[in-house]
Amino acid sequence: MKRIIKRATLMSSEFFIEQFEKIQGAKAKRMDWLELASCVEKMLQSPELLSVYPNREAFWNDVEQATGYSRNALQRQSTTKRLLENHEKAEKDFLQEMLGLKEWKPGIVAEIIGQFPKMELYFRIYKYDPMEAIKLLKRMQEEPVSVAKIRDILSRLLDKNPTFEPYTPTHTFQSRHNKSRANEERERTAALEQQQAIIYESENVSIYFDHFQFRYVSIDAVALQHGEEGQISNLDGFLILKGLTPKRDSTFQRLLATIDYRSSFFRHLWLYSMNTSPWPLDQINSAIDELGIQQIGIIEYNPKSGLEIMRKPESSEKPMRYNIVMNEIMRQGIKDYGLA
């Protein structure tokens, strides 16, 4: 270890020698990632760093050689460590309640999640959907969850977000701002259920949010229209436009691709705008016309007037993939219809 340190300038710091001895062979010996990140952070924050090394590049070269990890991997570990610390500090009371703890236990999130790949994925999920992340944490508290299963959760979230840009909360769960945002979303979702007669002109419709899972498509809600004897006559999907609006041409193109793909599974695909910042619904409507996607309807939520239908679907023909999701609905069962 001293051989590595001697390649730098003014090799006199026992502190750096101690830290390098701790992290030597970190990857090979599977050193705890939090401990490794802590050692690297201590060296980076040391006032002696630039007395021992001519620059940070020289420092990182030695750290990579000592640990067996790339600089990028080590920086990701440090970033995740800071996220973890802030998370436990900011959400302490909420986490204690959700995890059913009689008293707060520092380091509990790290204890539950453990491995770095799982922790990094947890915070990526948290960035898109905080409550989904907390549900995952609760599940990991009760049973082992593989990295592959956590990746599946993240993939479903990415697939559901038509902008492909994450929703990043600016406040904690306990803040008034965040509670207000959550209440607004619940209000808009409730409006869709309560005013479904505006869309269908029928009482024989049930809307389910996040109730059914499909192999080939993700959707925010499905609407099942049924006849007098309970049989399903129509299956529609709802794609909720949430998060950030598309700001680049490439992002808008990906949104259209998302809409086009999902429309191939449902009789009608309704786009539901429930953002406080307006989505470019006129632009989306115009593009749908030009592309000839006839199964699309567009609904906008107005806090004062409620739901407004901007566009009605022009076709009721069931697309080629319709039977795939219909069969999956039937297999999963619908208690309301006596089909469970």
Short mmCIF file of N, CA and C in Angstrom, two decimals, residues 60-170:
data_model
loop_
_atom_site.label_atom_id
_atom_site.label_comp_id
_atom_site.label_asym_id
_atom_site.label_seq_id
_atom_site.Cartn_x
_atom_site.Cartn_y
_atom_site.Cartn_z
N TRP A 60 -7.71 9.31 -8.00
CA TRP A 60 -8.65 8.30 -8.49
C TRP A 60 -7.94 7.13 -9.14
N ASN A 61 -6.83 7.38 -9.80
CA ASN A 61 -6.06 6.27 -10.39
C ASN A 61 -5.63 5.28 -9.32
N ASP A 62 -5.15 5.80 -8.20
CA ASP A 62 -4.71 4.92 -7.11
C ASP A 62 -5.89 4.20 -6.46
N VAL A 63 -7.02 4.91 -6.31
CA VAL A 63 -8.20 4.30 -5.70
C VAL A 63 -8.72 3.16 -6.59
N GLU A 64 -8.78 3.39 -7.89
CA GLU A 64 -9.23 2.33 -8.80
C GLU A 64 -8.33 1.11 -8.72
N GLN A 65 -7.01 1.35 -8.68
CA GLN A 65 -6.05 0.24 -8.60
C GLN A 65 -6.19 -0.51 -7.28
N ALA A 66 -6.40 0.23 -6.20
CA ALA A 66 -6.48 -0.40 -4.88
C ALA A 66 -7.77 -1.20 -4.71
N THR A 67 -8.88 -0.66 -5.17
CA THR A 67 -10.18 -1.28 -4.90
C THR A 67 -10.60 -2.32 -5.92
N GLY A 68 -10.18 -2.13 -7.17
CA GLY A 68 -10.66 -2.99 -8.24
C GLY A 68 -11.94 -2.48 -8.87
N TYR A 69 -12.44 -1.35 -8.38
CA TYR A 69 -13.64 -0.72 -8.94
C TYR A 69 -13.26 0.46 -9.82
N SER A 70 -14.10 0.75 -10.80
CA SER A 70 -13.89 1.95 -11.62
C SER A 70 -14.30 3.19 -10.83
N ARG A 71 -13.81 4.33 -11.29
CA ARG A 71 -14.17 5.60 -10.66
C ARG A 71 -15.68 5.81 -10.72
N ASN A 72 -16.27 5.48 -11.86
CA ASN A 72 -17.71 5.65 -12.02
C ASN A 72 -18.50 4.84 -10.99
N ALA A 73 -18.10 3.58 -10.79
CA ALA A 73 -18.78 2.72 -9.82
C ALA A 73 -18.64 3.28 -8.41
N LEU A 74 -17.47 3.77 -8.07
CA LEU A 74 -17.23 4.32 -6.74
C LEU A 74 -18.03 5.60 -6.52
N GLN A 75 -18.13 6.42 -7.54
CA GLN A 75 -18.91 7.65 -7.41
C GLN A 75 -20.40 7.36 -7.29
N ARG A 76 -20.85 6.32 -7.98
CA ARG A 76 -22.25 5.92 -7.85
C ARG A 76 -22.54 5.44 -6.42
N GLN A 77 -21.60 4.73 -5.85
CA GLN A 77 -21.76 4.27 -4.46
C GLN A 77 -21.85 5.46 -3.51
N SER A 78 -21.00 6.45 -3.73
CA SER A 78 -21.02 7.64 -2.87
C SER A 78 -22.33 8.40 -3.01
N THR A 79 -22.80 8.55 -4.24
CA THR A 79 -24.07 9.24 -4.48
C THR A 79 -25.22 8.51 -3.79
N THR A 80 -25.24 7.19 -3.92
CA THR A 80 -26.31 6.39 -3.31
C THR A 80 -26.22 6.46 -1.79
N LYS A 81 -25.02 6.48 -1.26
CA LYS A 81 -24.85 6.61 0.19
C LYS A 81 -25.45 7.92 0.70
N ARG A 82 -25.22 9.01 -0.03
CA ARG A 82 -25.78 10.31 0.37
C ARG A 82 -27.30 10.30 0.26
N LEU A 83 -27.83 9.68 -0.80
CA LEU A 83 -29.27 9.56 -0.94
C LEU A 83 -29.87 8.81 0.23
N LEU A 84 -29.19 7.74 0.63
CA LEU A 84 -29.66 6.92 1.76
C LEU A 84 -29.68 7.74 3.05
N GLU A 85 -28.61 8.46 3.30
CA GLU A 85 -28.52 9.27 4.52
C GLU A 85 -29.62 10.34 4.55
N ASN A 86 -29.81 11.02 3.42
CA ASN A 86 -30.84 12.05 3.35
C ASN A 86 -32.25 11.45 3.48
N HIS A 87 -32.42 10.29 2.88
CA HIS A 87 -33.70 9.59 2.92
C HIS A 87 -34.08 9.24 4.35
N GLU A 88 -33.17 8.65 5.07
CA GLU A 88 -33.45 8.25 6.45
C GLU A 88 -33.68 9.46 7.35
N LYS A 89 -32.97 10.52 7.06
CA LYS A 89 -33.11 11.74 7.87
C LYS A 89 -34.43 12.44 7.58
N ALA A 90 -34.73 12.63 6.30
CA ALA A 90 -35.92 13.39 5.91
C ALA A 90 -37.22 12.62 6.14
N GLU A 91 -37.18 11.30 5.95
CA GLU A 91 -38.39 10.49 6.00
C GLU A 91 -38.45 9.62 7.25
N LYS A 92 -37.69 9.96 8.27
CA LYS A 92 -37.58 9.13 9.47
C LYS A 92 -38.94 8.72 10.02
N ASP A 93 -39.82 9.68 10.31
CA ASP A 93 -41.11 9.38 10.93
C ASP A 93 -41.99 8.55 10.00
N PHE A 94 -41.98 8.91 8.71
CA PHE A 94 -42.81 8.19 7.74
C PHE A 94 -42.33 6.75 7.59
N LEU A 95 -41.01 6.56 7.49
CA LEU A 95 -40.44 5.22 7.35
C LEU A 95 -40.73 4.37 8.58
N GLN A 96 -40.62 4.99 9.74
CA GLN A 96 -40.89 4.26 10.99
C GLN A 96 -42.34 3.75 10.99
N GLU A 97 -43.25 4.61 10.55
CA GLU A 97 -44.66 4.22 10.51
C GLU A 97 -44.90 3.12 9.49
N MET A 98 -44.35 3.29 8.28
CA MET A 98 -44.58 2.33 7.21
C MET A 98 -43.97 0.97 7.51
N LEU A 99 -42.83 0.96 8.20
CA LEU A 99 -42.14 -0.30 8.50
C LEU A 99 -42.62 -0.92 9.80
N GLY A 100 -43.54 -0.25 10.48
CA GLY A 100 -44.11 -0.80 11.70
C GLY A 100 -43.12 -0.88 12.85
N LEU A 101 -42.24 0.11 12.97
CA LEU A 101 -41.22 0.10 14.03
C LEU A 101 -41.73 0.84 15.27
N LYS A 102 -41.54 0.26 16.43
CA LYS A 102 -41.93 0.93 17.67
C LYS A 102 -41.07 2.15 17.93
N GLU A 103 -39.80 2.06 17.56
CA GLU A 103 -38.91 3.22 17.66
C GLU A 103 -37.96 3.19 16.47
N TRP A 104 -37.45 4.37 16.12
CA TRP A 104 -36.60 4.48 14.94
C TRP A 104 -35.27 3.79 15.16
N LYS A 105 -34.85 3.07 14.13
CA LYS A 105 -33.57 2.36 14.18
C LYS A 105 -32.67 2.90 13.06
N PRO A 106 -31.66 3.71 13.41
CA PRO A 106 -30.77 4.25 12.36
C PRO A 106 -30.13 3.13 11.55
N GLY A 107 -30.09 3.34 10.24
CA GLY A 107 -29.49 2.34 9.35
C GLY A 107 -30.43 1.23 8.95
N ILE A 108 -31.73 1.36 9.29
CA ILE A 108 -32.68 0.29 9.02
C ILE A 108 -32.89 0.05 7.53
N VAL A 109 -32.88 1.13 6.72
CA VAL A 109 -33.09 0.97 5.28
C VAL A 109 -31.94 0.17 4.67
N ALA A 110 -30.71 0.51 5.08
CA ALA A 110 -29.55 -0.23 4.59
C ALA A 110 -29.59 -1.68 5.04
N GLU A 111 -30.06 -1.89 6.24
CA GLU A 111 -30.16 -3.25 6.79
C GLU A 111 -31.16 -4.08 5.99
N ILE A 112 -32.27 -3.47 5.62
CA ILE A 112 -33.31 -4.18 4.87
C ILE A 112 -32.88 -4.46 3.44
N ILE A 113 -32.33 -3.45 2.77
CA ILE A 113 -32.01 -3.59 1.35
C ILE A 113 -30.68 -4.30 1.13
N GLY A 114 -29.67 -3.90 1.87
CA GLY A 114 -28.38 -4.60 1.80
C GLY A 114 -27.53 -4.22 0.61
N GLN A 115 -27.53 -5.05 -0.42
CA GLN A 115 -26.60 -4.92 -1.54
C GLN A 115 -26.73 -3.59 -2.28
N PHE A 116 -25.58 -3.13 -2.79
CA PHE A 116 -25.57 -1.85 -3.51
C PHE A 116 -26.48 -1.85 -4.74
N PRO A 117 -26.45 -2.90 -5.60
CA PRO A 117 -27.33 -2.86 -6.78
C PRO A 117 -28.80 -2.69 -6.41
N LYS A 118 -29.23 -3.32 -5.33
CA LYS A 118 -30.62 -3.19 -4.89
C LYS A 118 -30.88 -1.77 -4.38
N MET A 119 -29.92 -1.22 -3.64
CA MET A 119 -30.09 0.13 -3.10
C MET A 119 -30.17 1.16 -4.22
N GLU A 120 -29.31 1.02 -5.20
CA GLU A 120 -29.31 1.96 -6.32
C GLU A 120 -30.64 1.88 -7.08
N LEU A 121 -31.14 0.68 -7.31
CA LEU A 121 -32.42 0.51 -7.99
C LEU A 121 -33.57 1.06 -7.15
N TYR A 122 -33.49 0.87 -5.84
CA TYR A 122 -34.52 1.40 -4.94
C TYR A 122 -34.66 2.91 -5.10
N PHE A 123 -33.53 3.62 -5.16
CA PHE A 123 -33.62 5.07 -5.27
C PHE A 123 -34.00 5.53 -6.67
N ARG A 124 -33.74 4.71 -7.68
CA ARG A 124 -34.23 5.04 -9.02
C ARG A 124 -35.75 4.91 -9.04
N ILE A 125 -36.28 3.88 -8.39
CA ILE A 125 -37.72 3.72 -8.28
C ILE A 125 -38.32 4.87 -7.47
N TYR A 126 -37.66 5.22 -6.38
CA TYR A 126 -38.12 6.32 -5.51
C TYR A 126 -38.21 7.63 -6.29
N LYS A 127 -37.28 7.82 -7.21
CA LYS A 127 -37.25 9.04 -8.00
C LYS A 127 -38.48 9.15 -8.90
N TYR A 128 -38.95 8.01 -9.41
CA TYR A 128 -40.13 7.99 -10.27
C TYR A 128 -41.43 7.93 -9.48
N ASP A 129 -41.43 7.13 -8.41
CA ASP A 129 -42.68 6.91 -7.68
C ASP A 129 -42.34 6.57 -6.23
N PRO A 130 -42.31 7.58 -5.35
CA PRO A 130 -41.91 7.35 -3.95
C PRO A 130 -42.72 6.26 -3.25
N MET A 131 -44.03 6.25 -3.48
CA MET A 131 -44.85 5.26 -2.78
C MET A 131 -44.58 3.85 -3.28
N GLU A 132 -44.27 3.70 -4.54
CA GLU A 132 -43.91 2.39 -5.08
C GLU A 132 -42.62 1.89 -4.43
N ALA A 133 -41.68 2.82 -4.20
CA ALA A 133 -40.43 2.46 -3.54
C ALA A 133 -40.66 2.01 -2.10
N ILE A 134 -41.54 2.73 -1.40
CA ILE A 134 -41.83 2.37 -0.01
C ILE A 134 -42.52 1.01 0.06
N LYS A 135 -43.41 0.74 -0.89
CA LYS A 135 -44.05 -0.58 -0.95
C LYS A 135 -43.00 -1.67 -1.15
N LEU A 136 -42.02 -1.39 -2.00
CA LEU A 136 -40.93 -2.34 -2.24
C LEU A 136 -40.11 -2.55 -0.97
N LEU A 137 -39.82 -1.46 -0.26
CA LEU A 137 -39.05 -1.56 0.98
C LEU A 137 -39.79 -2.42 2.00
N LYS A 138 -41.08 -2.21 2.11
CA LYS A 138 -41.90 -3.01 3.03
C LYS A 138 -41.85 -4.48 2.64
N ARG A 139 -41.92 -4.74 1.35
CA ARG A 139 -41.85 -6.12 0.87
C ARG A 139 -40.50 -6.75 1.20
N MET A 140 -39.42 -6.00 0.99
CA MET A 140 -38.08 -6.52 1.28
C MET A 140 -37.88 -6.76 2.77
N GLN A 141 -38.61 -6.01 3.58
CA GLN A 141 -38.56 -6.23 5.03
C GLN A 141 -39.14 -7.61 5.39
N GLU A 142 -40.07 -8.07 4.58
CA GLU A 142 -40.79 -9.30 4.89
C GLU A 142 -40.25 -10.53 4.16
N GLU A 143 -39.62 -10.32 3.00
CA GLU A 143 -39.14 -11.46 2.22
C GLU A 143 -38.00 -11.02 1.30
N PRO A 144 -37.13 -11.96 0.88
CA PRO A 144 -36.06 -11.62 -0.06
C PRO A 144 -36.65 -11.23 -1.42
N VAL A 145 -36.10 -10.18 -2.01
CA VAL A 145 -36.52 -9.75 -3.35
C VAL A 145 -35.27 -9.66 -4.21
N SER A 146 -35.25 -10.37 -5.30
CA SER A 146 -34.06 -10.42 -6.15
C SER A 146 -33.85 -9.11 -6.92
N VAL A 147 -32.64 -8.90 -7.37
CA VAL A 147 -32.32 -7.73 -8.20
C VAL A 147 -33.17 -7.74 -9.46
N ALA A 148 -33.37 -8.93 -10.03
CA ALA A 148 -34.16 -9.04 -11.27
C ALA A 148 -35.59 -8.57 -11.05
N LYS A 149 -36.18 -8.92 -9.90
CA LYS A 149 -37.56 -8.50 -9.62
C LYS A 149 -37.64 -6.99 -9.40
N ILE A 150 -36.61 -6.42 -8.78
CA ILE A 150 -36.59 -4.97 -8.57
C ILE A 150 -36.45 -4.25 -9.90
N ARG A 151 -35.63 -4.81 -10.79
CA ARG A 151 -35.49 -4.23 -12.13
C ARG A 151 -36.83 -4.27 -12.87
N ASP A 152 -37.59 -5.33 -12.67
CA ASP A 152 -38.90 -5.44 -13.33
C ASP A 152 -39.83 -4.31 -12.86
N ILE A 153 -39.78 -4.01 -11.56
CA ILE A 153 -40.61 -2.92 -11.03
C ILE A 153 -40.22 -1.60 -11.69
N LEU A 154 -38.91 -1.35 -11.77
CA LEU A 154 -38.44 -0.11 -12.40
C LEU A 154 -38.84 -0.06 -13.87
N SER A 155 -38.72 -1.19 -14.56
CA SER A 155 -39.09 -1.23 -15.98
C SER A 155 -40.55 -0.90 -16.18
N ARG A 156 -41.41 -1.41 -15.28
CA ARG A 156 -42.84 -1.12 -15.41
C ARG A 156 -43.11 0.37 -15.20
N LEU A 157 -42.38 0.97 -14.25
CA LEU A 157 -42.55 2.40 -14.01
C LEU A 157 -42.10 3.22 -15.22
N LEU A 158 -40.97 2.84 -15.79
CA LEU A 158 -40.46 3.55 -16.96
C LEU A 158 -41.43 3.40 -18.13
N ASP A 159 -42.00 2.20 -18.22
CA ASP A 159 -42.94 1.94 -19.31
C ASP A 159 -44.22 2.73 -19.15
N LYS A 160 -44.63 2.96 -17.89
CA LYS A 160 -45.86 3.70 -17.63
C LYS A 160 -45.69 5.19 -17.84
N ASN A 161 -44.47 5.68 -17.74
CA ASN A 161 -44.23 7.12 -17.82
C ASN A 161 -44.02 7.52 -19.28
N PRO A 162 -45.02 8.08 -19.94
CA PRO A 162 -44.90 8.33 -21.37
C PRO A 162 -43.86 9.35 -21.75
N THR A 163 -43.42 10.18 -20.81
CA THR A 163 -42.39 11.16 -21.15
C THR A 163 -40.99 10.59 -21.01
N PHE A 164 -40.87 9.44 -20.36
CA PHE A 164 -39.58 8.83 -20.08
C PHE A 164 -38.68 9.73 -19.27
N GLU A 165 -39.28 10.66 -18.52
CA GLU A 165 -38.53 11.53 -17.63
C GLU A 165 -39.08 11.37 -16.24
N PRO A 166 -38.20 11.25 -15.23
CA PRO A 166 -38.70 10.94 -13.89
C PRO A 166 -39.39 12.10 -13.20
N TYR A 167 -40.40 11.75 -12.41
CA TYR A 167 -41.00 12.72 -11.50
C TYR A 167 -40.12 12.81 -10.27
N THR A 168 -39.62 13.98 -9.96
CA THR A 168 -38.73 14.14 -8.81
C THR A 168 -39.41 14.99 -7.76
N PRO A 169 -39.78 14.39 -6.62
CA PRO A 169 -40.43 15.18 -5.58
C PRO A 169 -39.47 16.21 -5.01
N THR A 170 -39.96 17.42 -4.76
CA THR A 170 -39.09 18.47 -4.23
C THR A 170 -39.18 18.59 -2.72
#
